[in-house]
Tab-separated table of C-alpha atoms in Angstrom:
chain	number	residue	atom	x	y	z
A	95	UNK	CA	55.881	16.640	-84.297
A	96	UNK	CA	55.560	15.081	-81.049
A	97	UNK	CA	57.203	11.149	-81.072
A	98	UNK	CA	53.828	8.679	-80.525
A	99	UNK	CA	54.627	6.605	-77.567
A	100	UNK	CA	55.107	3.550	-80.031
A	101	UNK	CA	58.212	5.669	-81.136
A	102	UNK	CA	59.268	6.084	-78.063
A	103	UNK	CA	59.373	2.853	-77.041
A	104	UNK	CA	61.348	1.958	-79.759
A	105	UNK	CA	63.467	4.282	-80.388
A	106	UNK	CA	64.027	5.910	-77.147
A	107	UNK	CA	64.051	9.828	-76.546
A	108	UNK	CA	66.395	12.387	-76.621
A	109	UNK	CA	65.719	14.986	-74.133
A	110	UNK	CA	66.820	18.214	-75.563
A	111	UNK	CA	64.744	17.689	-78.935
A	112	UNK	CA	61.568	16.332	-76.824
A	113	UNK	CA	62.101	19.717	-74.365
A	114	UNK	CA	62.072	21.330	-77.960
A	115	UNK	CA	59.222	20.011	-79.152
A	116	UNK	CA	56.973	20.524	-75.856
A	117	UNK	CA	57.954	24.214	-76.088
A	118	UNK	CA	56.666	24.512	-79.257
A	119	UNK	CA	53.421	22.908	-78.848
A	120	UNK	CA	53.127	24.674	-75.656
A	121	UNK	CA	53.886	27.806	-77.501
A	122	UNK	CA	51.366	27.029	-80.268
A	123	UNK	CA	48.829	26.115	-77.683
A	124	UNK	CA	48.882	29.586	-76.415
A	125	UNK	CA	48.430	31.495	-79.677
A	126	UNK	CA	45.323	29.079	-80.370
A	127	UNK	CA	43.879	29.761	-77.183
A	128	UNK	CA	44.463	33.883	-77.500
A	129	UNK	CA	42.954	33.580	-80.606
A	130	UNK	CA	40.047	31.501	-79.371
A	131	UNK	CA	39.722	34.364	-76.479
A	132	UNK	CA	39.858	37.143	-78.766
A	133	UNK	CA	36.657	35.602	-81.075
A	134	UNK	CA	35.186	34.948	-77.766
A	135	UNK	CA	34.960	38.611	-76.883
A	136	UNK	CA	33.550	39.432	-80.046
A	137	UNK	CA	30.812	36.970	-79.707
A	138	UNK	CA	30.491	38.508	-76.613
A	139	UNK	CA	30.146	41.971	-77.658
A	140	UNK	CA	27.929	40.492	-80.935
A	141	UNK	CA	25.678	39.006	-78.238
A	142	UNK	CA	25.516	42.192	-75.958
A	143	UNK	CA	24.267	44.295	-79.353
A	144	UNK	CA	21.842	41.781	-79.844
A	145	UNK	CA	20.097	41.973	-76.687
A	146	UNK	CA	20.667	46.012	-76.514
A	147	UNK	CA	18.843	45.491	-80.152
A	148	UNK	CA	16.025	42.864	-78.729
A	149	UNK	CA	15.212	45.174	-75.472
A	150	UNK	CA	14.610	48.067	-77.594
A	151	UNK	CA	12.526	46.429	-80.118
A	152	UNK	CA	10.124	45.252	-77.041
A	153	UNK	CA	9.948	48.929	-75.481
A	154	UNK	CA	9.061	49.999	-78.980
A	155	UNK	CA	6.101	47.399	-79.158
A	156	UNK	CA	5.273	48.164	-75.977
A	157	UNK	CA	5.200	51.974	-76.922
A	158	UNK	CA	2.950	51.267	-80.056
A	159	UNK	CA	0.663	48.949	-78.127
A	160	UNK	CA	0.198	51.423	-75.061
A	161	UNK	CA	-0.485	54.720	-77.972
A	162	UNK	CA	-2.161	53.204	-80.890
A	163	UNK	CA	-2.377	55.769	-83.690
């Protein structure tokens, strides 16, 4: 965990943990954020069937409106 600045102050810093530290929050910043891009792209493609679905679904009312049986 990353010292709160209250620590800090009071207890100083020691620059080779705090490097430590910064690399791993970096580190687990990154995963979060591939992770974040990879359900993005899935929404994404979610979304893209939905409208593929949606645009058909109109040409098909479209169809049955224009050639009533």
């Amino acid at each position: 965990n990353i010292p709160s600045t209250k620590e800090v102050k009071a207890n100083g810093i020691e620059l080779g943990e705090m490097n430590r530290l910064l690399l791993e929050k970096i580190e687990e910043l990154t995963l979060y954020i591939l992770s974040q891009e990879r359900k993005l792209e899935k929404l994404n493609h979610h979304l893209n069937q939905y409208k593929g679905l949606e645009q058909r679904i109109k040409q098909l009312e479209l169809n049955s409106v224009q050639s009533p049986e």
